[in-house]
Coordinates of C-alpha atoms in Angstrom, one line a residue:
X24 CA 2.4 -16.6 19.9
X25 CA 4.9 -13.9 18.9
X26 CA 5.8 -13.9 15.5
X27 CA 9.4 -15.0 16.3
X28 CA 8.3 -18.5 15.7
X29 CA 11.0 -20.2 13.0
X30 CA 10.0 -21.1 9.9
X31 CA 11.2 -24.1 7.4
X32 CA 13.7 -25.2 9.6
X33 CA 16.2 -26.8 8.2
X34 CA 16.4 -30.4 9.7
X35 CA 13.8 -32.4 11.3
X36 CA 14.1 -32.4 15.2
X37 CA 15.4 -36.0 15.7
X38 CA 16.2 -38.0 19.1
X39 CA 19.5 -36.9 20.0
X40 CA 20.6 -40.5 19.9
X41 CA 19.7 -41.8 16.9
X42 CA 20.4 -37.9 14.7
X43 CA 23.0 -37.9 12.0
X44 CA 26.3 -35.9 13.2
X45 CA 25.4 -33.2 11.0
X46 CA 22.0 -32.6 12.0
X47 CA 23.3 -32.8 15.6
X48 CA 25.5 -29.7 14.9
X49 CA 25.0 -26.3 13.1
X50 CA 24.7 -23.5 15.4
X51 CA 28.1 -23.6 17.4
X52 CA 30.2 -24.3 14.1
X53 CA 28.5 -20.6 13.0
X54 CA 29.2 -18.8 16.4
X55 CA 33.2 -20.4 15.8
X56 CA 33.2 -18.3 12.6
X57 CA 32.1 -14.8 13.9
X58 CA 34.3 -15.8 16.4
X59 CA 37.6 -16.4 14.7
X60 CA 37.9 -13.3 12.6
X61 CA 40.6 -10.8 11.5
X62 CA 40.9 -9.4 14.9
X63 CA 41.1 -12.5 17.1
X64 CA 43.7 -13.9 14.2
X65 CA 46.1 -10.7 15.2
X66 CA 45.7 -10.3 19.0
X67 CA 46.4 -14.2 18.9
X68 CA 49.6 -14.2 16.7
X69 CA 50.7 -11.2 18.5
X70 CA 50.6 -12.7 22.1
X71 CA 52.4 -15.7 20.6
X72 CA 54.9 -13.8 18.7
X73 CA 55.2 -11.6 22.2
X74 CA 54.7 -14.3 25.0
X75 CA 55.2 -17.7 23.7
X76 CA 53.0 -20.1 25.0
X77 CA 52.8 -18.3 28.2
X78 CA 49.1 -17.5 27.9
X79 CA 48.0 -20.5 26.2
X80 CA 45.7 -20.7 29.3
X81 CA 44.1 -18.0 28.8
X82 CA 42.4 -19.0 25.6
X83 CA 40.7 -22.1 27.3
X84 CA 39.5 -19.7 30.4
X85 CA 37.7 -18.0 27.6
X86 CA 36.1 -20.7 25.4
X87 CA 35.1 -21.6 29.3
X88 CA 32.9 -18.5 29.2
X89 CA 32.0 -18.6 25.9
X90 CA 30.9 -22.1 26.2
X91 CA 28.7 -21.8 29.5
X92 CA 26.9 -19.0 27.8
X93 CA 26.5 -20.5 24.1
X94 CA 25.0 -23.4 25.9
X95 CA 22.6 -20.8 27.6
X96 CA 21.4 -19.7 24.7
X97 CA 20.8 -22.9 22.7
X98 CA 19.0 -24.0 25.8
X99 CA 16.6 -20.9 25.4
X100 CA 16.4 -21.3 21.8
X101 CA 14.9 -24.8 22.6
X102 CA 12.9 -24.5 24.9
X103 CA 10.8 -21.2 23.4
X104 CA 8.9 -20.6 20.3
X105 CA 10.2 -16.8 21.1
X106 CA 13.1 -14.4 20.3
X107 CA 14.9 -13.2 23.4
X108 CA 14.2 -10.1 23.1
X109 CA 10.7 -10.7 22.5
X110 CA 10.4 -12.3 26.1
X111 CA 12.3 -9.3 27.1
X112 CA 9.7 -6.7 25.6
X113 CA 6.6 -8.5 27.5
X114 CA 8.6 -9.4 31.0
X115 CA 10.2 -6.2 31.5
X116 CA 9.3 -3.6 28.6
X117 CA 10.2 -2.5 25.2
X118 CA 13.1 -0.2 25.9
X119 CA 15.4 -2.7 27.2
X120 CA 15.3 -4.8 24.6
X121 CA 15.5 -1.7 22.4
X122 CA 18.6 -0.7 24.0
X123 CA 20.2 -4.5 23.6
X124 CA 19.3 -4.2 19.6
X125 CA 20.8 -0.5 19.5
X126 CA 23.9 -1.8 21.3
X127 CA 24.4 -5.0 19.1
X128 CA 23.8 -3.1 16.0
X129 CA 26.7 -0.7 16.6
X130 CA 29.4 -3.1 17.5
X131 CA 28.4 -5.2 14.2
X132 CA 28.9 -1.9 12.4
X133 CA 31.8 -0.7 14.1
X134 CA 33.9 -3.6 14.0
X135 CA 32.0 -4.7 10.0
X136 CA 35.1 -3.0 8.4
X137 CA 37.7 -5.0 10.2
X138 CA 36.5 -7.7 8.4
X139 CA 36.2 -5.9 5.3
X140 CA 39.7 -4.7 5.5
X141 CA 40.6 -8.8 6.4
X142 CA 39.4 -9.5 3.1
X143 CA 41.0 -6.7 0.9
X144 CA 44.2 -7.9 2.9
X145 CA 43.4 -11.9 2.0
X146 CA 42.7 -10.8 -1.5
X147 CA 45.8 -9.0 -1.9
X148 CA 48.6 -10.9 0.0
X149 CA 47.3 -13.7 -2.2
X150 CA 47.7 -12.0 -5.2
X151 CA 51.6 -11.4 -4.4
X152 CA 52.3 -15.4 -5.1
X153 CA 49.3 -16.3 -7.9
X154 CA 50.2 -13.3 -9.9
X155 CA 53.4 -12.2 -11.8
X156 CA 54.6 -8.4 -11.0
X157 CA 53.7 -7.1 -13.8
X158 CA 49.8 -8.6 -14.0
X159 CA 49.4 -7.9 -10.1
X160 CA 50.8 -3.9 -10.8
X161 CA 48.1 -3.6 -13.6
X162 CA 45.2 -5.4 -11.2
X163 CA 46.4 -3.6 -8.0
X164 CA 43.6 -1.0 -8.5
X165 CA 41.0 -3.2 -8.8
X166 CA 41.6 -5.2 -5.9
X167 CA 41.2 -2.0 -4.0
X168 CA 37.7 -2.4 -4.4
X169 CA 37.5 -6.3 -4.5
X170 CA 35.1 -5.8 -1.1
X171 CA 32.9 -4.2 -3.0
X172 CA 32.2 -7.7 -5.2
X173 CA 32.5 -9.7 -2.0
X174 CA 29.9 -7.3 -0.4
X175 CA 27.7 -7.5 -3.3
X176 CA 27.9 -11.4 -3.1
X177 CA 27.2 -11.6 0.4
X178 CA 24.2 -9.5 -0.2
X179 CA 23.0 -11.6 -2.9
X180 CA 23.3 -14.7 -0.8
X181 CA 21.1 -13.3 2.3
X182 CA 18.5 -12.2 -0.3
X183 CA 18.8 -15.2 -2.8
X184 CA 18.0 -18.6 -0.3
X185 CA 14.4 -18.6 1.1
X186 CA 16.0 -21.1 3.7
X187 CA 18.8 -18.9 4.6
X188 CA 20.0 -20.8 7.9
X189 CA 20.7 -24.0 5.9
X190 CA 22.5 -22.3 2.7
X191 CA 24.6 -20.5 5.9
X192 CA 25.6 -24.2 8.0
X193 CA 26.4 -25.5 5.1
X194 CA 28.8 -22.3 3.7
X195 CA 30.4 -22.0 7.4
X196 CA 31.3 -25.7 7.1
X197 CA 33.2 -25.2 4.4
X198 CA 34.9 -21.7 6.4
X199 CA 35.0 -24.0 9.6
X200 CA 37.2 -26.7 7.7
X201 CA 39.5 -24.0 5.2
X202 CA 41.0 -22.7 8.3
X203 CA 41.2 -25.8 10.0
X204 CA 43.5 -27.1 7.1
X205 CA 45.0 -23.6 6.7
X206 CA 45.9 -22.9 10.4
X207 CA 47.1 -26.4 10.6
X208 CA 48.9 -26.9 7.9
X209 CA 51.0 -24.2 9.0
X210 CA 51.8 -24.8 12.2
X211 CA 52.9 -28.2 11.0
X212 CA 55.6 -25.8 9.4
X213 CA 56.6 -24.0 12.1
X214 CA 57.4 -27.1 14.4
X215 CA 59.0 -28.2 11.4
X216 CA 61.2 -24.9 11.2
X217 CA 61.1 -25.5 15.3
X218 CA 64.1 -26.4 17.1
X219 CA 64.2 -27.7 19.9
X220 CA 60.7 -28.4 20.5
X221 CA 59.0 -26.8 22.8
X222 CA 57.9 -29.6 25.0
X223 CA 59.5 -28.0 28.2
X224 CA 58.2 -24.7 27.4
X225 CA 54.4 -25.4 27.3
X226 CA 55.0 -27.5 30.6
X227 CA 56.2 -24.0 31.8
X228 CA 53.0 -22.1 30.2
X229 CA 50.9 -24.9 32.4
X230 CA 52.3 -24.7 35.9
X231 CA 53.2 -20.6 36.0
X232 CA 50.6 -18.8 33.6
X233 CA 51.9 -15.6 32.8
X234 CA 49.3 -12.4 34.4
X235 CA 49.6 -9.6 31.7
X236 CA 47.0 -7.0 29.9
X237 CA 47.4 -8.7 26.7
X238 CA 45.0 -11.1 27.7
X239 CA 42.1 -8.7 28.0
X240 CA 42.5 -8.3 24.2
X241 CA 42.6 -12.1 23.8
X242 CA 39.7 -12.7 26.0
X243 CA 37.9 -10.1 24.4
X244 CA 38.6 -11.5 21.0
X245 CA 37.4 -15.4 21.9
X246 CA 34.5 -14.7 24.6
X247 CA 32.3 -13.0 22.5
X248 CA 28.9 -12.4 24.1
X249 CA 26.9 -10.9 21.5
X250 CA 27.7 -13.9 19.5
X251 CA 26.6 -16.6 22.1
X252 CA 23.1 -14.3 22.4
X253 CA 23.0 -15.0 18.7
X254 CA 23.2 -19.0 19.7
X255 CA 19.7 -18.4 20.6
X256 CA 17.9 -17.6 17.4
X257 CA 20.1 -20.0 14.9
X258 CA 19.0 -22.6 17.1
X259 CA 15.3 -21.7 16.4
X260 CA 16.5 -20.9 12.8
X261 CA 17.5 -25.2 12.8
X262 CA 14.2 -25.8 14.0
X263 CA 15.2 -27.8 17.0
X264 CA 12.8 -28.0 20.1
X265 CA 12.5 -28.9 23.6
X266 CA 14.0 -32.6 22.8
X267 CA 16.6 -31.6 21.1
X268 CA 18.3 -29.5 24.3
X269 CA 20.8 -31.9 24.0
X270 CA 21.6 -31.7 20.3
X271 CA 22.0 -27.8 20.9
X272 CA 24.6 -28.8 24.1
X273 CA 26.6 -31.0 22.4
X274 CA 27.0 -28.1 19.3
X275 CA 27.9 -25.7 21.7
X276 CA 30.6 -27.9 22.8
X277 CA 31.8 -29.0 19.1
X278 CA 31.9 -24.7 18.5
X279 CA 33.7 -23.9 21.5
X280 CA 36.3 -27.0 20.9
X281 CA 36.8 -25.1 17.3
X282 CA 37.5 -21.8 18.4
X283 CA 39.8 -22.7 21.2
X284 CA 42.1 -25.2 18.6
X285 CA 41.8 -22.4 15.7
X286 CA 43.2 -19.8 18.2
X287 CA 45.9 -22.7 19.5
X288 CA 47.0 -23.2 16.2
X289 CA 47.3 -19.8 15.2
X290 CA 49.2 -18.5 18.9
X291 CA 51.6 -21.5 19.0
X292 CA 52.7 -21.0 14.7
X293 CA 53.5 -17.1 16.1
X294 CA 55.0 -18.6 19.3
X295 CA 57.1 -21.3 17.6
X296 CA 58.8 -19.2 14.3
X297 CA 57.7 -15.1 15.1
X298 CA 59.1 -14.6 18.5
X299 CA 59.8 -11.2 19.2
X300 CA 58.8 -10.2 15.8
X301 CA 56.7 -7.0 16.1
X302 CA 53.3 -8.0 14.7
X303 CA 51.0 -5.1 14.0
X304 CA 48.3 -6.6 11.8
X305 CA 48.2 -9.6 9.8
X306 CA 49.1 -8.6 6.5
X307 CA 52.6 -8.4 9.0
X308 CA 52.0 -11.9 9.8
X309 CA 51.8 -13.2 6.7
X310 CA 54.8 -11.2 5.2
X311 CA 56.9 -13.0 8.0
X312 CA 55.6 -16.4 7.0
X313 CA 56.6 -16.0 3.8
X314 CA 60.7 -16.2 4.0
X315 CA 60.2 -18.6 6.5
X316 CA 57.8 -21.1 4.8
X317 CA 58.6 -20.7 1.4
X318 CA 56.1 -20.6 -1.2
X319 CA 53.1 -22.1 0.4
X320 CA 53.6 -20.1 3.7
X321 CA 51.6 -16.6 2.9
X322 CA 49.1 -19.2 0.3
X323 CA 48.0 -21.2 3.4
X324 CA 47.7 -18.4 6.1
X325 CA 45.7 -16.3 3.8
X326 CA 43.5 -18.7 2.6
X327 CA 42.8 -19.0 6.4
X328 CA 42.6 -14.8 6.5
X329 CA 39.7 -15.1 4.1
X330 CA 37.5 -17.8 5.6
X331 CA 38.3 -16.2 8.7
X332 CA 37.6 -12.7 7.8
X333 CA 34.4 -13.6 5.1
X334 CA 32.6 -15.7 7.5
X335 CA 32.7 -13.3 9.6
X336 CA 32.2 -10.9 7.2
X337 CA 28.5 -12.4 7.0
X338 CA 27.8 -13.5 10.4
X339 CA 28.9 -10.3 11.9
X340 CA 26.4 -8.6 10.0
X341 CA 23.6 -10.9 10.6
X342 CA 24.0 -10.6 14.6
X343 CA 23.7 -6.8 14.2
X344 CA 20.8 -6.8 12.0
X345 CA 18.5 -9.9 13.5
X346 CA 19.0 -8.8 17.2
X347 CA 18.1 -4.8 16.2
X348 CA 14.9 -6.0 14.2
X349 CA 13.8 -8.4 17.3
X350 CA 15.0 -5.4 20.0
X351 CA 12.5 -3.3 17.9
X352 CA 9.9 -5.5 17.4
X353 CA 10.2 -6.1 13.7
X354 CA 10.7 -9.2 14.1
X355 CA 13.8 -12.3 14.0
X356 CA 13.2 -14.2 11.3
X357 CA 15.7 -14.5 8.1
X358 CA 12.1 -14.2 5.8
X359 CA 11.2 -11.1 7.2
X360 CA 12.6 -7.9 5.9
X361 CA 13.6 -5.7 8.4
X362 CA 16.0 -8.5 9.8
X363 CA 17.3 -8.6 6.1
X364 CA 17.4 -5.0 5.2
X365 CA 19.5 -3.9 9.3
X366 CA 21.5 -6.8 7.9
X367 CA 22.2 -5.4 4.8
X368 CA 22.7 -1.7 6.4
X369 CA 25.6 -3.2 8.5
X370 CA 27.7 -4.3 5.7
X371 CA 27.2 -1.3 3.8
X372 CA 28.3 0.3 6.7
X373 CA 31.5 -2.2 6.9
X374 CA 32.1 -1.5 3.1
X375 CA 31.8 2.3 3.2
X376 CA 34.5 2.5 6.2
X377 CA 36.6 0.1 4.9
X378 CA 36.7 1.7 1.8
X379 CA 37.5 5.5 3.2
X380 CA 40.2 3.4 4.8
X381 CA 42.1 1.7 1.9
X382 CA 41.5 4.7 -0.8
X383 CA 41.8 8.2 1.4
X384 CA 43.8 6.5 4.1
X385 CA 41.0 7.4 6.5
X386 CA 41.8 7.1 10.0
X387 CA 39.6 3.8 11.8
X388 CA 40.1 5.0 15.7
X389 CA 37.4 6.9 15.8
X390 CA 35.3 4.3 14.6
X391 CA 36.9 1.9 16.5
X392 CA 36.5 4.0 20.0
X393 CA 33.2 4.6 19.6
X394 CA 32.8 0.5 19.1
X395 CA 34.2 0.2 22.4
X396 CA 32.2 2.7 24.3
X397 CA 29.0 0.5 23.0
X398 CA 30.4 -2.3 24.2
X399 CA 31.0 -1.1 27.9
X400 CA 27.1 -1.0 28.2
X401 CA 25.9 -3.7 25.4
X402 CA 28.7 -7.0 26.5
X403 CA 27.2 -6.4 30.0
X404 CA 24.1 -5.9 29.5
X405 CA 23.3 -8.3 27.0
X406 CA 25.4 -11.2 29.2
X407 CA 23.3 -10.0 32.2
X408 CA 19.8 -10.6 30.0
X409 CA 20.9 -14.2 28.9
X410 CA 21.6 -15.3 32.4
X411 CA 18.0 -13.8 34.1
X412 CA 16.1 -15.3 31.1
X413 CA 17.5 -19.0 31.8
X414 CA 16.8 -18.6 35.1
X415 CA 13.2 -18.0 34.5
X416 CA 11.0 -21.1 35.7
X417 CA 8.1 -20.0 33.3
X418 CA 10.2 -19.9 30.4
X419 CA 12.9 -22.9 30.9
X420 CA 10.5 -25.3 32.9
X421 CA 12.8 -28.2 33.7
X422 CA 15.8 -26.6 31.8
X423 CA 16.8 -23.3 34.0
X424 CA 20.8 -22.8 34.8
X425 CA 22.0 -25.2 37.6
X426 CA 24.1 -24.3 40.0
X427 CA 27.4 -24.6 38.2
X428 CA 26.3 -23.1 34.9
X429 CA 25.2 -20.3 36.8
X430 CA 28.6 -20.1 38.9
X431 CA 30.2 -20.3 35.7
X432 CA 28.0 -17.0 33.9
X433 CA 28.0 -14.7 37.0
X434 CA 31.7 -14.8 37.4
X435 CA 31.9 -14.6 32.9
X436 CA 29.4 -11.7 34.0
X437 CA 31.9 -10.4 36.1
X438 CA 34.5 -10.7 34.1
X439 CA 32.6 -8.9 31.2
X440 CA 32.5 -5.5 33.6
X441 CA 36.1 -5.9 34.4
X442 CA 36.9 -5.6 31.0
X443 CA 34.3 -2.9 30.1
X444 CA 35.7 -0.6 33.0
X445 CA 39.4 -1.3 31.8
X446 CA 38.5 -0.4 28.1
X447 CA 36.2 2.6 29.3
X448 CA 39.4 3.7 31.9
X449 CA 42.4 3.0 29.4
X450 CA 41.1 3.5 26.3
X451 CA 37.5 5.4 25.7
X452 CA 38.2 8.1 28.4
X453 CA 41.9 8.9 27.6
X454 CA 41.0 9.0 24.0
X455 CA 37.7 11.2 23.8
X456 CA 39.8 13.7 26.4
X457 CA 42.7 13.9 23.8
X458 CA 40.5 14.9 21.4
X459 CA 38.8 17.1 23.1
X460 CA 41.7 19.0 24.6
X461 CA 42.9 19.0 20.5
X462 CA 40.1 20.9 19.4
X463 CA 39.9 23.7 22.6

């Protein structure tokens, strides 16, 4: 048996009848955290601030796909005492599951200092209304290396818990429920602000949905497929088994329900009180809140920025690392330490771009370019390995896709290579040729 096997799991496998909520959920309210980060909070306040509630519909066709393929991969987590790419290694050979680890790695790392930058943003907009002037002028320096602490923290917590996937349900939960109250909270302001409601608008939104590129961005931001391969192993990290396949459906479920309501909230509080306000980031957001909410506007969204941004700030980093270590062979498990030490590596390398950024004014795109030229092979690739292994008789037995799960994956599968020849045709290409027509 391959060394994948999970160890001290963190709740008793229980009939899925008789389980305590709690034990009955865990994995999908993690995948909702990597999920909703810095990036997904600014494409979504940006359509809403652009479009209204005009694409609204978009967001549930992608927490469709993400859905169908989380519940893939807390099926396979499940039913097998192996990693994925363990099964990959010994049904079809080493270097493809290489290649899938490689892949992973570099979009963790690539997109790591977006959430780094998410939290020096948090730390900072927050600072503006728990600070006087004068205190915040003399601090302002120090903040500018306040990811440093939060990196050092996060490093100290994968290395301090020797059951690290129950120290991690448990901290998400807590993530999963600040920006739940955050989020809410303020778009129970903006319907406030709100007039008239927009009751005739989002019947609009629902019977002619708007067709524009913004929603490859939005998509791309909520139907995250490295994170639903990632389903896979914190669902052998809980220690469920073959009877608890329907624990691990019903989580998937609870996650997706979470992503698509944060992302909700957070499109319809741009829709309602920032239309036509050009959003570039979210430090933009929450400068607009602020006049408009008074003084508990830029408070609540940034409490949201930071549990959105530091969960996953340490999630993000833990897909990279795990699925490189298993690619490679060194194994999946939190105890082992090559899946602690790639993990580590990928929030240094968050912190040491972030940093470049915020001191020396460093400029991301490159970083960000080459994140989506790994992501034209890797989202495909790695969406195309979770839907052959639950096909697979010999590993699924009774619990292979049916019909409609797989009609559901091969069209998300499709739409995965849509978007990876759009980013490699509007974005990589024109970019690397600029450059290189800079430096003839």
């Amino acid at each position: 048996m391959s060394d994948s096997q999970p160890v001290a799991p963190s709740a008793s496998t229980t009939d899925a009848s008789t389980a305590k909520w709690y034990h009955r959920v865990g994995p999908g309210l993690i995948i909702a955290c990597v999920v909703i980060g810095p990036g997904s909070i600014t494409t979504s306040s940006q359509v809403g601030a652009t479009h209204g509630f005009a694409l609204m519909w978009v967001v549930l066709v992608a927490v469709v796909f993400m859905m169908t393929f989380m519940q893939m991969g807390a099926r396979l987590g499940s039913v097998s005492s192996q990693s994925p790419l363990e099964i990959l290694s010994e049904k079809i050979g080493r270097p493809l599951a290489v290649l899938i680890g490689i892949g992973t790695f570099f979009i963790s790392a690539s997109f790591q200092f977006g959430n780094n930058l998410g939290v020096d943003a948090a730390v900072k907009e927050l600072s503006r209304d728990l600070l006087s002037p004068d205190s915040r002028e003399s601090i302002l320096p120090l903040l500018d290396y306040s990811i440093v602490a939060f990196n050092a923290l996060a490093i100290a917590f994968l290395l301090a818990f020797k059951n690290l996937y129950r120290a991690l349900e448990r901290l998400m939960m807590c993530f999963v429920g600040l920006m739940l109250i955050s989020f809410a909270l303020n778009l129970s302001f903006a319907l406030a602000n709100q007039a008239p409601p927009p009751a005739a608008e989002l019947a609009e939104a629902a019977t002619t949905p708007l067709l524009d590129f913004s929603l490859l961005g939005l998509v791309g931001t909520t139907f995250v497929i490295t994170a639903a391969f990632y389903q896979t192993y914190l669902v052998q990290q809980k220690g469920w088994t073959r009877k608890d396949v329907a624990n691990g459906l019903l989580d998937a479920r609870v996650g997706s329900v979470l992503m698509a309501l944060i992302t909700l909230m957070i499109m319809c509080t741009a829709a309602a009180v920032l239309r036509g306000q050009p959003l570039k980031n979210y430090t933009e957001v929450a400068s607009q809140l602020a006049p408009l909410f008074g003084t508990w506007g830029r408070p609540l969204f940034c409490t949201g920025l930071f549990a959105a941004a530091y969960s996953s700030f340490l999630v993000n980093s833990m897909i990279g690392g795990f699925i490189l270590a298993d690619g490679l062979g060194l194994g999946s498990r939190p105890d082992q330490p090559a899946t602690r030490g790639l993990t580590v590596t990928v929030l240094l390398i968050g912190m040491g771009v972030a940093l470049f950024v915020i001191k020396l004014d460093f400029d991301p795109v490159p970083a960000v370019v080459a994140a989506q030229a790994v992501t034209v092979l890797a989202a495909p690739l790695t969406a195309w390995a979770l839907i052959w292994l639950t096909n697979q008789k010999d590993i699924m037995g009774e619990d292979t896709n049916k019909p409609f799960s797989n009609l559901l994956a091969w069209t998300g599968f499709a739409l995965l290579l849509a978007m990876a020849t759009y980013t490699a045709v509007a974005k990589v290409f024109p970019k690397i040729s600029t450059w290189l027509e800079a430096s003839a």
